PDB file of C-alpha atoms in Angstrom:
ATOM      1  CA  MET A   1    -116.295 -71.638-116.143  1.00 51.00           C
ATOM      2  CA  ASN A   2    -118.015 -70.583-112.947  1.00 56.00           C
ATOM      3  CA  GLU A   3    -116.562 -69.233-109.708  1.00 61.00           C
ATOM      4  CA  LYS A   4    -116.544 -72.672-108.054  1.00 66.00           C
ATOM      5  CA  ASP A   5    -114.658 -74.233-110.972  1.00 66.00           C
ATOM      6  CA  ILE A   6    -111.507 -72.128-110.678  1.00 66.00           C
ATOM      7  CA  PHE A   7    -109.240 -74.838-112.122  1.00 67.00           C
ATOM      8  CA  ASN A   8    -111.566 -75.559-115.070  1.00 75.00           C
ATOM      9  CA  SER A   9    -111.837 -79.157-113.870  1.00 76.00           C
ATOM     10  CA  THR A  10    -115.241 -79.559-115.561  1.00 82.00           C
ATOM     11  CA  PHE A  11    -113.577 -79.092-118.954  1.00 85.00           C
ATOM     12  CA  PHE A  12    -110.755 -81.428-117.905  1.00 83.00           C
ATOM     13  CA  ILE A  13    -113.204 -84.176-116.872  1.00 85.00           C
ATOM     14  CA  SER A  14    -115.138 -83.757-120.123  1.00 88.00           C
ATOM     15  CA  PHE A  15    -111.927 -84.046-122.130  1.00 90.00           C
ATOM     16  CA  ILE A  16    -110.889 -87.201-120.277  1.00 87.00           C
ATOM     17  CA  ASN A  17    -114.296 -88.885-120.536  1.00 88.00           C
ATOM     18  CA  ASP A  18    -115.190 -87.821-124.087  1.00 93.00           C
ATOM     19  CA  LYS A  19    -111.824 -87.838-125.871  1.00 95.00           C
ATOM     20  CA  LEU A  20    -108.960 -89.399-123.950  1.00 92.00           C
ATOM     21  CA  ARG A  21    -110.530 -92.552-122.475  1.00 89.00           C
ATOM     22  CA  PRO A  22    -112.102 -93.646-125.782  1.00 92.00           C
ATOM     23  CA  LEU A  23    -108.763 -93.114-127.557  1.00 95.00           C
ATOM     24  CA  ILE A  24    -106.862 -95.116-124.937  1.00 91.00           C
ATOM     25  CA  ASN A  25    -109.446 -97.922-124.933  1.00 89.00           C
ATOM     26  CA  LYS A  26    -109.363 -98.093-128.733  1.00 92.00           C
ATOM     27  CA  THR A  27    -105.554 -98.038-128.986  1.00 95.00           C
ATOM     28  CA  TYR A  28    -104.503-100.147-125.986  1.00 94.00           C
ATOM     29  CA  ARG A  29    -105.795-103.050-123.953  1.00 92.00           C
ATOM     30  CA  SER A  30    -107.301-101.551-120.845  1.00 89.00           C
ATOM     31  CA  ASN A  31    -109.592-102.402-117.973  1.00 90.00           C
ATOM     32  CA  SER A  32    -112.153-100.387-116.056  1.00 83.00           C
ATOM     33  CA  THR A  33    -109.691 -99.134-113.426  1.00 91.00           C
ATOM     34  CA  ASN A  34    -108.890 -95.436-113.752  1.00 91.00           C
ATOM     35  CA  THR A  35    -106.210 -93.488-111.897  1.00 93.00           C
ATOM     36  CA  LEU A  36    -105.621 -89.734-111.930  1.00 92.00           C
ATOM     37  CA  ILE A  37    -102.090 -88.555-111.145  1.00 92.00           C
ATOM     38  CA  GLY A  38    -101.510 -84.868-110.518  1.00 91.00           C
ATOM     39  CA  GLN A  39     -98.095 -83.465-109.634  1.00 92.00           C
ATOM     40  CA  SER A  40     -97.069 -79.939-108.711  1.00 89.00           C
ATOM     41  CA  LEU A  41     -99.493 -77.432-110.244  1.00 83.00           C
ATOM     42  CA  ALA A  42    -101.605 -80.273-111.687  1.00 83.00           C
ATOM     43  CA  GLY A  43    -102.206 -81.379-108.097  1.00 86.00           C
ATOM     44  CA  LEU A  44    -104.587 -78.453-107.597  1.00 84.00           C
ATOM     45  CA  PRO A  45    -107.168 -79.397-110.252  1.00 85.00           C
ATOM     46  CA  SER A  46    -106.657 -83.050-109.338  1.00 87.00           C
ATOM     47  CA  SER A  47    -107.607 -82.230-105.752  1.00 88.00           C
ATOM     48  CA  ASP A  48    -110.644 -80.318-107.002  1.00 85.00           C
ATOM     49  CA  ILE A  49    -111.730 -83.351-109.032  1.00 87.00           C
ATOM     50  CA  LEU A  50    -111.162 -85.647-106.046  1.00 91.00           C
ATOM     51  CA  PHE A  51    -113.342 -83.533-103.742  1.00 90.00           C
ATOM     52  CA  ASN A  52    -116.074 -82.572-106.220  1.00 85.00           C
ATOM     53  CA  HIS A  53    -116.200 -85.462-108.740  1.00 85.00           C
ATOM     54  CA  SER A  54    -114.668 -88.355-106.823  1.00 89.00           C
ATOM     55  CA  ALA A  55    -116.545 -91.073-108.745  1.00 90.00           C
ATOM     56  CA  THR A  56    -114.728 -90.135-111.966  1.00 88.00           C
ATOM     57  CA  PHE A  57    -111.605 -92.110-111.008  1.00 92.00           C
ATOM     58  CA  ASN A  58    -110.973 -95.198-108.884  1.00 95.00           C
ATOM     59  CA  TYR A  59    -107.616 -94.025-107.545  1.00 96.00           C
ATOM     60  CA  TYR A  60    -105.931 -90.662-107.032  1.00 96.00           C
ATOM     61  CA  VAL A  61    -102.231 -89.904-106.667  1.00 96.00           C
ATOM     62  CA  ILE A  62    -101.751 -86.243-105.813  1.00 94.00           C
ATOM     63  CA  ILE A  63     -98.231 -84.936-105.255  1.00 91.00           C
ATOM     64  CA  THR A  64     -97.789 -81.276-104.359  1.00 77.00           C
TER      65      THR A  64
END
């Protein structure tokens, strides 16, 4: 983790892309639309992902 990645969002994005999305797509019917929802403390790394890696998700719901 570097100084600019204070919420460890790089690890979070890697986990979602490498582990979670393949598991969801294998287990459930899904489409190519992806939404990230971050509430309370999870809103901070979600905001970081929105501003620095916005192409990762189609939609963002951030509730702080």
